[in-house]
Amino acid sequence: MFTKILIANRGEIACRIIKTARALNVATVAVYSDADCDALHVQMADEAVYIGSSPANESYLVIDKLIQAALDSGAQAIHPGYGFLSENAEFCRQCSAHNLVFVGPPSEAILAMGSKSAAKTIMADAGVPLVPGYHGNDQNSDLLKRAANDMGYPVLLKAAAGGGGKGMRAVYSEDEFDAALDAAKREAQNSFNDDIMLVEKYLLKPRHVEIQVFCDSHKNAVYLFERDCSLQRRHQKVIEEAPAPGMSAALRQQMGEAAIKAAQAINYEGAGTVEFLLDTQGEFFFMEMNTRLQVEHPVTEMISGQDLVEWQLLVAVGKPLPCTQGQLQINGHAFEARIYAENPDHDFLPATGRLNLLQPPAETDHIRVDSGVVEGDSVSIYYDPMIAKLVVWDTDRKRALKRLTQALAQYRIGGLKTNIGFLYNLATSQAFGAGDVDTGYIEQHWDEIFRQREQDVGYATPLAAAAIQHLRGQQALAQAKVSRDPNSPWHARDNWGLPKPSYAIEIQGTTVNSGADSGTSLADSTIVADDTGFDLFTPQGFFRCCEVMPDLGLDDELAGGNLTAPMNGTVVTLLSELGATVAKGDTLLVMEAMKMEHCIIAPADGQVAEFYFQPGDLVDGGEELLAFEADQK
Ligand code: ADP
């Protein structure tokens, strides 16, 4: 085994790798940027090397710095984690050139799967079933459109270099095609510096079922069963589980063998994931292969009893796989929920800020929390806003799901917006309980997932009132701790407001009268105030409470504030001429933030009088982007 490895990553996955390395007596070297100098992965590692400023392209993505750090620290191998350079063939080559072992597949395998279009050609030759579509080199827009017309709508435009759902657009009819192609190409260019597109038949209601494969340098290959990752929003995974609900042993074996065929077609070594779409008829189609450890690998570990990072290290030193296919067994059922700093009520906009409160449920044999942050840390604009992965296991799906919902109800994070409430509603939604999932699940069950349960609001109201009284008592403290912003509604003394009989608060979108004096006890509850309200953590779950702004008689649509930047980002294009008439709902401006595009929409019929920014300009969240003149009605 290696005696020392460098981990070219950060956050939860760096911490996850350190845990296994430590168990194997392998010393670890962490790397860190300015934003991460006090990060958990730095503290956990045996050594840490500074590699540059906060933006990833000045630190975690700079191959030379990582290689140098490994050489200087005497590491024999580099584990790339996921994301960053984990699927970068050049990084893999540079490791070999410097006599460092890259913990992952050979660079040729990364290259073969690096382009979704090239990968599809290889898979077609290997006889692996594919989603019908165009994956050629000729990128002429008319040709792409003709391909779409021929296969029939809806189609899905996909960036060949894509990942994380970026550069992907569903197109439902020919007249939407050009605009969607432009947008997808732009997003792909921004994210991957490559705008080659695939056109695929957009399957309706498929499931995303992926197979974990492992290969060694002795030509052994096994599959560690499947994960169902159908619960997605914007084509990104939200809750994953293993095994897939309703999966038959025969289909499992068929998909497992197809996945191994895919891996062997590119002489694979190490951990890989072959992603398939599974249709309602039980037919499955190759989508792509990820040549690295996946975010959701813990659910496979929970049901197989194997440590996949240990397997990776064993394969990397040239040992054979620890098990044969026949020795692997599925035991029980596991779920993973990705806990993100984001706002589900605002199109899942990533959130940043300080984790003023961070109390995950206690870890047990049934509950595992993979995280790279501790209370007091900040989620910055620089990296993925994932806070943790909550992983649960039990003997069957029903029990495991109950563990998941209980753990979500116990999870307390304050100081920034998270998706925990959304995950809870999703995990308790009825059809999910029945295992009836497909990739459109969240859209199809939107109302159920976003509905505020009446009994919940009824339960929270007196607690919220008590919380207001409590915060009022601590006003000076709360102000000092919470708000340095003079415009904050919590800054001015009056705004803490007495809970007068007519005082209204909003609890997760539902306006309720808080009542005069609740007399309710806050025992077992935690209140965390911030600039716009407070989070209330109770034994029955989490509630977000805001003060209701007085009605100033403004037209809601115009006062909606959607002409401001939703977060820090860059202006990409201006889509309206000054003074030209636009209809309500037209896109006026496109900006990019955290590698996703956000459209700024006309709030009414009217015209843009002025754009305050030009393409390429950086804007701060909340800044006004343009002056809009609505037509007089
Ligand atoms: P990325 O690499 O950006 O994550 P993938 O190719 O893995 O992109 O696709 C992500 C998700 O998009 C899939 O899990 C699935 O939900 C959806 N998707 C991809 N291709 C299709 C398709 N042809 N039809 C329907 N849904 C698709």
XYZ file of C-alpha atoms and ligand atoms in Angstrom:
660
model
C 0.000 0.000 0.000
C 1.041 3.618 -0.450
C 2.525 5.315 2.585
C 1.361 8.795 1.602
C -1.213 10.173 -0.848
C -2.214 13.678 -1.869
C -5.899 14.505 -2.205
C -6.486 16.963 -5.035
C -9.857 18.066 -3.770
C -11.675 19.785 -0.918
C -14.859 19.566 1.144
C -16.679 16.399 2.035
C -14.977 14.147 -0.496
C -11.501 15.121 0.711
C -12.604 14.316 4.283
C -14.191 11.061 3.109
C -10.947 9.929 1.434
C -8.864 10.886 4.482
C -11.003 8.619 6.683
C -10.270 5.534 4.626
C -6.606 6.447 4.160
C -6.248 6.768 7.894
C -7.862 3.370 8.458
C -5.321 1.896 6.028
C -2.415 3.700 7.705
C -1.801 5.868 4.673
C -0.677 9.419 5.478
C -2.600 12.199 3.719
C -1.678 15.533 2.201
C -4.476 18.056 1.758
C -4.338 21.037 -0.575
C -6.142 24.295 0.045
C -6.929 27.702 -1.375
C -7.320 31.004 0.475
C -11.011 30.362 1.106
C -10.181 26.981 2.652
C -7.243 27.773 4.934
C -9.225 26.712 8.020
C -11.321 24.058 6.291
C -12.061 20.701 7.863
C -10.160 18.707 5.226
C -7.033 20.734 6.012
C -7.394 20.018 9.711
C -8.046 16.334 9.200
C -5.103 15.656 6.889
C -1.617 14.892 8.181
C -0.150 17.689 6.074
C -1.555 20.525 4.017
C -0.144 22.502 1.116
C -1.367 25.929 0.048
C -2.044 26.023 -3.687
C -3.405 29.470 -4.477
C -6.266 31.889 -4.323
C -9.916 30.993 -3.943
C -11.188 30.702 -7.520
C -10.792 27.041 -8.499
C -8.995 27.898 -11.721
C -6.235 29.460 -9.619
C -5.959 26.551 -7.179
C -7.851 23.249 -7.349
C -7.751 23.204 -11.145
C -4.078 24.061 -11.627
C -2.343 20.826 -12.600
C 1.216 22.079 -12.069
C 0.551 23.232 -8.524
C -0.993 19.912 -7.542
C 1.819 17.868 -9.066
C 4.392 20.083 -7.357
C 2.600 19.752 -4.011
C 2.633 15.952 -4.359
C 6.316 15.873 -5.272
C 7.302 18.284 -2.487
C 5.402 16.330 0.140
C 6.684 12.943 -0.976
C 3.258 11.507 -1.824
C 3.256 8.468 -4.114
C -0.259 8.890 -5.453
C -2.940 11.514 -6.076
C -6.610 10.880 -5.394
C -8.641 13.376 -7.431
C -12.017 12.853 -5.677
C -14.915 13.901 -7.939
C -15.336 17.127 -9.860
C -12.309 19.404 -10.371
C -9.586 17.395 -12.190
C -11.017 13.937 -11.562
C -11.903 13.407 -15.222
C -9.066 15.366 -16.739
C -6.934 13.111 -18.926
C -4.075 15.619 -18.990
C -3.889 15.617 -15.187
C -3.789 11.827 -15.261
C -0.953 11.925 -17.841
C 0.992 14.499 -15.847
C 0.778 12.278 -12.775
C 2.319 9.364 -14.682
C 4.955 11.629 -16.215
C 6.048 12.540 -12.686
C 5.936 8.987 -11.373
C 2.835 9.624 -9.328
C -0.018 7.128 -9.349
C -3.322 8.670 -10.408
C -6.055 6.977 -8.354
C -8.401 6.407 -11.251
C -8.493 4.889 -14.710
C -5.788 5.212 -17.393
C -5.871 8.519 -19.285
C -7.061 6.739 -22.470
C -10.202 5.576 -20.662
C -10.882 9.095 -19.387
C -10.438 10.466 -22.889
C -12.701 7.822 -24.408
C -15.538 8.768 -22.072
C -14.693 12.476 -21.837
C -16.878 13.334 -24.763
C -20.427 12.067 -24.588
C -20.531 11.848 -28.367
C -17.274 9.899 -28.742
C -18.372 7.631 -25.882
C -21.614 6.855 -27.676
C -19.739 5.802 -30.783
C -17.550 3.431 -28.751
C -20.574 2.011 -26.940
C -22.474 1.471 -30.177
C -19.501 -0.548 -31.469
C -19.421 -2.563 -28.236
C -23.108 -3.403 -28.611
C -24.296 -1.423 -25.581
C -27.835 -0.033 -26.206
C -27.941 3.771 -26.750
C -30.569 6.499 -26.531
C -31.458 7.250 -30.170
C -29.899 10.488 -31.328
C -27.320 12.397 -33.315
C -23.782 12.354 -31.949
C -21.743 13.346 -34.960
C -18.946 15.840 -35.432
C -20.727 18.088 -37.931
C -22.177 20.860 -35.769
C -23.948 22.881 -38.431
C -27.083 24.284 -36.738
C -29.366 23.391 -39.646
C -28.071 19.858 -39.592
C -28.708 19.600 -35.841
C -32.206 20.940 -36.334
C -32.880 18.498 -39.138
C -31.709 15.663 -36.885
C -34.158 16.865 -34.243
C -37.002 17.136 -36.747
C -36.264 13.646 -38.051
C -36.261 11.976 -34.650
C -39.325 13.935 -33.572
C -39.857 16.199 -30.566
C -39.246 16.419 -27.706
C -35.467 16.240 -28.074
C -32.709 16.948 -25.598
C -29.715 19.091 -26.503
C -26.672 18.027 -24.527
C -23.159 19.371 -24.330
C -20.736 16.642 -25.428
C -18.353 17.820 -22.711
C -21.222 18.268 -20.254
C -21.671 17.395 -16.644
C -23.890 18.436 -13.770
C -26.809 19.087 -16.096
C -25.097 22.117 -17.604
C -25.432 22.906 -21.270
C -28.591 20.828 -21.477
C -31.947 21.958 -22.887
C -35.146 20.082 -23.652
C -36.808 21.273 -26.858
C -40.488 20.572 -27.399
C -41.019 21.946 -30.899
C -39.120 23.100 -33.969
C -39.739 26.805 -33.347
C -38.012 26.630 -29.947
C -34.995 24.885 -31.432
C -32.751 27.813 -32.431
C -33.057 29.708 -29.161
C -32.505 26.542 -27.123
C -29.444 25.619 -29.185
C -27.958 29.091 -28.662
C -28.552 28.957 -24.915
C -27.208 25.411 -24.527
C -24.103 26.213 -26.590
C -23.463 29.370 -24.584
C -23.778 27.568 -21.273
C -21.540 24.747 -22.540
C -18.926 27.203 -23.795
C -18.922 29.021 -20.449
C -18.739 25.868 -18.377
C -16.567 23.546 -20.443
C -14.939 25.791 -23.041
C -16.463 23.513 -25.660
C -19.860 23.873 -27.320
C -20.192 20.619 -29.249
C -23.771 19.383 -28.955
C -25.549 16.068 -29.106
C -29.204 15.786 -29.993
C -31.012 12.949 -28.264
C -34.540 11.705 -28.219
C -35.942 13.084 -24.962
C -37.372 10.046 -23.238
C -40.511 10.670 -21.251
C -40.640 9.453 -17.677
C -37.437 7.411 -17.738
C -35.650 6.387 -14.610
C -31.986 7.139 -14.070
C -30.400 3.869 -13.022
C -26.632 3.648 -12.878
C -24.316 0.733 -12.279
C -21.226 0.910 -10.087
C -18.423 -1.007 -11.749
C -14.917 -1.816 -10.603
C -12.050 -3.176 -12.679
C -8.460 -3.976 -11.766
C -5.227 -4.304 -13.696
C -5.593 -8.113 -13.773
C -8.649 -8.010 -16.044
C -11.095 -8.667 -13.217
C -14.342 -6.725 -13.345
C -17.399 -6.690 -11.102
C -20.524 -4.581 -10.716
C -21.610 -3.460 -7.269
C -25.259 -3.277 -8.259
C -27.267 -0.210 -9.121
C -28.310 3.150 -7.759
C -31.557 4.833 -8.685
C -30.957 8.569 -9.092
C -34.271 9.499 -10.644
C -35.117 12.212 -8.146
C -33.593 15.177 -9.939
C -34.141 18.854 -10.442
C -32.644 20.591 -13.441
C -31.163 17.207 -14.337
C -29.192 17.143 -11.096
C -29.529 14.409 -8.538
C -31.309 15.227 -5.286
C -31.982 11.917 -3.520
C -30.341 8.650 -4.582
C -31.031 5.140 -3.409
C -29.759 1.586 -3.683
C -31.007 -0.837 -4.732
C -33.418 0.633 -7.307
C -37.017 0.093 -6.198
C -38.741 -2.696 -8.057
C -35.564 -3.903 -9.798
C -35.728 -7.574 -10.766
C -32.720 -9.818 -10.329
C -32.755 -10.557 -14.064
C -32.708 -6.889 -15.117
C -30.036 -6.134 -12.537
C -27.831 -8.813 -14.015
C -28.510 -7.645 -17.580
C -27.660 -4.026 -16.761
C -24.673 -5.046 -14.663
C -23.251 -7.098 -17.513
C -23.875 -4.305 -20.019
C -22.014 -1.923 -17.709
C -19.051 -4.272 -17.498
C -19.066 -4.573 -21.277
C -18.926 -0.774 -21.477
C -15.997 -0.620 -19.042
C -14.094 -3.380 -20.788
C -14.567 -1.690 -24.156
C -12.250 1.058 -22.915
C -9.847 -1.103 -20.849
C -11.124 0.433 -17.671
C -9.426 0.275 -14.276
C -10.709 1.470 -10.912
C -14.143 2.779 -9.904
C -16.539 3.798 -12.634
C -20.227 4.402 -13.070
C -22.206 3.557 -16.156
C -25.375 5.638 -16.333
C -28.466 4.314 -18.064
C -31.957 5.562 -18.683
C -34.512 2.870 -17.958
C -37.883 3.227 -19.655
C -41.270 2.050 -18.454
C -40.960 -1.118 -20.577
C -37.772 -2.192 -18.788
C -35.589 -1.247 -21.759
C -32.379 0.537 -20.849
C -30.095 2.868 -22.785
C -26.492 3.934 -22.165
C -26.192 7.637 -21.325
C -22.609 8.120 -20.225
C -19.849 6.676 -18.109
C -18.311 8.642 -15.262
C -14.690 7.652 -14.844
C -14.364 8.474 -11.152
C -15.923 7.948 -7.745
C -19.471 9.362 -7.727
C -20.961 11.728 -5.171
C -23.567 9.092 -4.346
C -21.132 6.187 -3.826
C -22.071 5.888 -0.103
C -25.429 4.225 -0.857
C -23.531 1.457 -2.633
C -21.179 1.150 0.323
C -24.110 0.868 2.712
C -25.806 -1.998 0.857
C -22.644 -3.871 -0.160
C -20.632 -3.443 3.030
C -17.605 -2.449 0.934
C -15.418 0.657 1.215
C -15.078 1.935 -2.345
C -12.201 4.287 -1.549
C -10.311 1.314 -0.127
C -11.024 -0.602 -3.346
C -9.730 2.362 -5.356
C -6.466 2.445 -3.425
C -6.019 -1.340 -3.712
C -6.533 -1.236 -7.473
C -4.217 1.772 -7.763
C -1.328 -0.145 -6.127
C -1.932 -2.998 -8.559
C -3.736 -5.425 -6.245
C -6.635 -7.517 -7.532
C -10.243 -6.629 -6.623
C -11.028 -7.777 -3.063
C -14.150 -9.724 -4.156
C -15.521 -11.720 -7.028
C -19.011 -11.066 -8.403
C -20.336 -14.117 -6.584
C -19.091 -12.841 -3.242
C -20.974 -9.549 -3.521
C -24.418 -9.309 -2.006
C -27.054 -6.673 -1.457
C -27.924 -6.156 2.168
C -30.844 -3.846 3.000
C -31.613 -0.464 1.484
C -29.908 2.938 1.557
C -30.784 6.524 0.654
C -28.641 9.596 0.233
C -30.017 13.132 0.387
C -27.801 15.969 -0.780
C -28.002 18.845 1.670
C -27.387 22.066 -0.246
C -27.125 25.739 0.568
C -29.795 26.874 -1.863
C -33.256 28.319 -2.045
C -35.835 25.824 -3.328
C -38.496 28.549 -3.358
C -36.385 30.650 -5.680
C -35.579 28.235 -8.455
C -32.973 26.500 -6.267
C -30.680 29.473 -6.450
C -27.412 28.627 -4.700
C -27.071 30.353 -1.332
C -23.938 31.540 0.386
C -23.274 32.604 3.940
C -22.112 31.504 7.329
C -23.304 28.294 8.962
C -24.341 29.932 12.224
C -25.911 26.692 13.351
C -24.930 23.251 12.096
C -26.368 20.291 13.972
C -26.574 17.137 11.879
C -28.296 14.080 13.334
C -25.996 11.827 15.344
C -24.141 9.203 13.327
C -25.092 5.587 14.080
C -25.064 2.269 12.241
C -28.092 3.610 10.393
C -27.070 7.217 9.816
C -23.956 8.492 8.092
C -23.215 12.159 7.452
C -20.446 12.966 4.978
C -19.571 16.613 5.344
C -16.637 18.936 4.902
C -17.815 21.822 7.044
C -18.375 22.578 10.718
C -20.486 25.173 12.499
C -19.110 28.650 11.904
C -17.722 27.815 8.428
C -18.992 29.665 5.403
C -20.396 28.442 2.136
C -18.626 30.673 -0.368
C -19.364 31.630 -3.930
C -16.294 29.788 -5.135
C -17.300 26.150 -4.911
C -20.240 23.816 -5.057
C -22.726 24.786 -2.311
C -23.195 21.246 -1.010
C -23.089 21.195 2.806
C -23.322 17.469 3.425
C -24.620 14.143 2.271
C -27.067 12.487 4.605
C -26.922 8.722 4.133
C -29.245 6.256 5.846
C -29.514 2.486 5.850
C -31.996 -0.079 7.094
C -33.077 -3.603 6.345
C -35.723 -2.611 3.785
C -36.819 0.433 1.787
C -39.716 1.377 4.009
C -37.619 1.389 7.143
C -34.760 3.193 5.436
C -37.126 5.888 4.188
C -38.417 6.406 7.700
C -34.826 6.828 8.872
C -34.338 9.408 6.147
C -37.355 11.490 7.063
C -36.532 11.348 10.770
C -32.954 12.383 10.134
C -34.066 15.245 7.898
C -36.464 16.458 10.580
C -33.594 16.444 13.064
C -31.099 18.195 10.800
C -30.595 21.792 11.966
C -28.816 24.328 9.823
C -29.181 28.062 10.394
C -27.660 31.173 8.910
C -28.330 30.421 5.289
C -31.036 28.896 3.162
C -30.927 25.155 2.706
C -32.998 22.564 0.877
C -33.726 20.506 4.006
C -37.427 21.394 4.139
C -37.732 20.585 0.457
C -35.943 17.250 0.941
C -38.256 16.426 3.812
C -41.350 17.127 1.741
C -39.885 15.143 -1.124
C -38.986 12.186 1.080
C -42.479 12.125 2.587
C -44.313 12.543 -0.714
C -46.649 9.670 -1.360
C -45.546 8.244 -4.683
C -41.910 8.279 -3.604
C -42.905 6.220 -0.605
C -44.348 3.717 -3.048
C -41.122 3.695 -5.090
C -42.926 5.135 -8.086
C -40.131 7.360 -9.410
C -38.925 8.784 -12.697
C -36.774 11.754 -13.668
C -39.828 14.019 -13.954
C -40.949 13.237 -10.414
C -40.259 16.612 -8.849
C -42.038 18.548 -11.610
C -44.986 16.151 -11.583
C -45.407 16.320 -7.804
C -44.501 19.979 -7.449
C -47.689 21.003 -5.676
C -47.467 18.211 -3.160
C -43.786 18.850 -2.481
C -44.133 22.608 -2.154
C -47.469 22.640 -0.388
C -47.294 23.838 3.153
C -49.094 21.320 5.272
C -51.820 23.041 7.245
C -51.236 21.102 10.414
C -47.575 22.107 10.250
C -48.380 25.790 10.063
C -50.872 25.382 12.878
C -48.175 23.780 14.971
C -45.541 26.373 14.121
C -47.625 29.518 14.619
C -47.528 29.778 18.420
C -43.873 28.783 18.372
C -43.113 31.512 15.847
C -44.952 34.031 18.006
C -42.983 32.922 21.024
C -39.818 33.178 18.980
C -40.602 36.767 18.045
C -41.096 37.630 21.700
C -37.905 35.867 22.588
C -35.928 37.629 19.868
C -37.411 40.930 20.968
C -36.048 40.255 24.429
C -32.660 39.649 22.899
C -32.978 42.478 20.470
C -29.716 44.207 21.167
C -27.864 40.948 20.970
C -29.692 39.812 17.894
C -28.952 43.081 16.141
C -25.323 42.977 17.021
C -25.013 39.391 15.915
C -27.273 39.366 12.996
C -27.253 42.538 11.041
C -24.661 44.948 9.935
C -26.807 46.040 7.045
C -28.552 49.354 7.722
C -31.276 48.445 5.247
C -32.097 45.215 6.945
C -35.632 45.089 8.305
C -34.135 43.661 11.482
C -31.822 46.566 11.964
C -34.301 49.173 12.988
C -35.618 48.730 16.477
C -39.252 49.029 15.504
C -39.087 46.332 12.988
C -38.629 43.633 15.533
C -42.184 44.568 16.256
C -44.279 43.541 19.148
C -46.493 40.652 18.295
C -49.545 42.873 18.299
C -52.845 41.103 17.688
C -52.690 42.053 14.034
C -49.050 41.192 13.580
C -48.565 38.878 10.656
C -45.685 36.599 9.958
C -45.055 34.293 7.120
C -44.164 30.699 7.857
C -42.762 29.009 4.802
C -44.878 31.023 2.443
C -48.116 30.962 4.424
C -49.178 34.163 6.146
C -50.507 33.598 9.623
C -51.547 35.791 12.479
C -49.131 35.290 15.268
C -51.593 36.217 18.035
C -50.846 38.544 20.942
C -49.145 36.387 23.441
C -48.651 32.787 22.753
C -47.463 31.657 26.136
C -45.923 28.799 24.178
C -42.680 27.347 25.393
C -39.720 27.177 23.070
C -38.255 24.189 24.872
C -36.395 21.876 22.472
C -36.544 24.468 19.734
C -33.737 26.572 18.325
C -34.135 30.003 16.735
C -31.535 31.383 14.374
C -32.179 34.938 13.180
C -30.690 36.440 10.036
C -31.224 39.504 7.901
C -34.655 38.638 6.606
C -36.287 36.582 9.322
C -35.505 33.585 11.431
C -35.274 29.847 11.202
C -37.188 27.873 13.754
C -36.010 24.325 14.448
C -38.576 22.341 16.368
C -38.960 18.688 17.333
C -41.409 18.450 14.412
C -39.148 19.946 11.829
C -37.876 23.168 10.435
C -39.809 26.351 9.697
C -38.691 29.482 7.935
C -40.391 32.590 9.355
C -40.368 36.060 7.798
C -42.014 39.300 8.671
C -44.760 40.245 6.231
C -43.813 43.473 4.528
C -46.530 46.141 4.716
C -48.538 46.414 1.507
C -47.441 49.659 -0.131
C -50.033 49.337 -2.842
C -47.437 48.635 -5.517
C -48.274 46.463 -8.426
C -46.897 43.126 -7.357
C -45.539 42.331 -10.761
C -43.543 45.527 -10.948
C -42.455 45.457 -7.354
C -41.388 41.849 -7.789
C -37.724 42.813 -7.931
C -36.929 40.391 -10.715
C -34.933 43.014 -12.564
C -32.127 42.643 -10.096
C -29.313 40.139 -10.176
C -30.422 37.033 -8.236
C -26.846 36.569 -7.019
C -23.261 37.500 -7.764
C -22.490 36.657 -11.358
C -21.695 37.799 -14.875
C -23.936 39.343 -17.510
C -23.947 37.047 -20.549
C -26.207 38.699 -23.150
C -28.725 41.466 -23.530
C -31.701 40.137 -25.430
C -33.726 43.254 -26.087
C -33.016 46.448 -28.025
C -33.411 49.632 -26.025
C -36.885 51.009 -26.572
C -38.096 47.937 -28.452
C -41.464 46.623 -27.355
C -41.339 43.387 -25.397
C -44.111 41.217 -24.057
C -44.487 40.195 -20.452
C -42.432 37.038 -19.920
C -39.850 37.769 -22.638
C -36.235 37.285 -21.642
C -34.480 40.652 -21.375
C -31.075 39.648 -20.155
C -29.195 36.449 -19.409
C -26.720 36.257 -16.601
C -24.566 33.447 -15.400
C -23.948 32.629 -11.785
C -22.264 29.541 -10.417
C -22.070 28.202 -13.972
C -25.845 28.246 -14.478
C -27.734 30.682 -16.637
C -30.481 32.801 -15.120
C -32.941 34.686 -17.289
C -34.211 38.111 -16.327
C -37.786 38.279 -17.544
C -39.979 41.228 -18.560
C -42.421 41.740 -15.654
C -45.035 43.279 -17.982
C -45.471 44.444 -21.569
C -43.167 47.406 -22.076
C -39.624 48.306 -22.988
C -36.106 48.466 -21.623
C -35.072 52.103 -21.150
C -31.521 51.325 -20.130
C -29.221 48.421 -19.449
C -26.882 49.224 -16.591
C -24.393 46.496 -17.553
C -22.840 45.058 -20.674
C -22.026 41.413 -21.478
C -19.014 40.304 -19.478
C -19.648 42.730 -16.611
C -19.605 41.343 -13.091
C -22.632 42.169 -10.982
C -23.357 41.756 -7.306
C -26.437 39.924 -6.103
C -29.305 42.373 -5.598
C -27.923 44.960 -7.982
C -30.379 46.464 -10.429
C -29.636 45.289 -13.958
C -31.848 47.453 -16.119
C -34.506 50.152 -16.184
C -37.846 48.844 -17.366
C -40.814 50.936 -18.447
C -44.092 49.083 -18.313
C -46.794 50.059 -20.816
C -49.596 52.071 -19.256
C -52.636 49.869 -19.020
P -24.757 15.359 -16.945
O -23.471 14.692 -17.327
O -24.782 16.831 -17.242
O -25.208 15.024 -15.564
P -26.376 13.268 -18.153
O -26.177 12.868 -19.558
O -25.814 12.385 -17.088
O -25.839 14.759 -17.949
O -27.921 13.467 -17.883
C -28.410 13.998 -16.674
C -29.879 13.710 -16.534
O -30.626 14.268 -17.613
C -30.251 12.249 -16.549
O -30.121 11.674 -15.297
C -31.696 12.294 -16.992
O -32.554 12.646 -15.940
C -31.710 13.426 -17.962
N -31.542 12.936 -19.339
C -30.386 12.819 -20.009
N -30.591 12.352 -21.253
C -31.920 12.167 -21.388
C -32.782 11.721 -22.449
N -32.308 11.392 -23.637
N -34.109 11.660 -22.201
C -34.610 12.016 -21.007
N -33.871 12.455 -19.978
C -32.538 12.535 -20.156
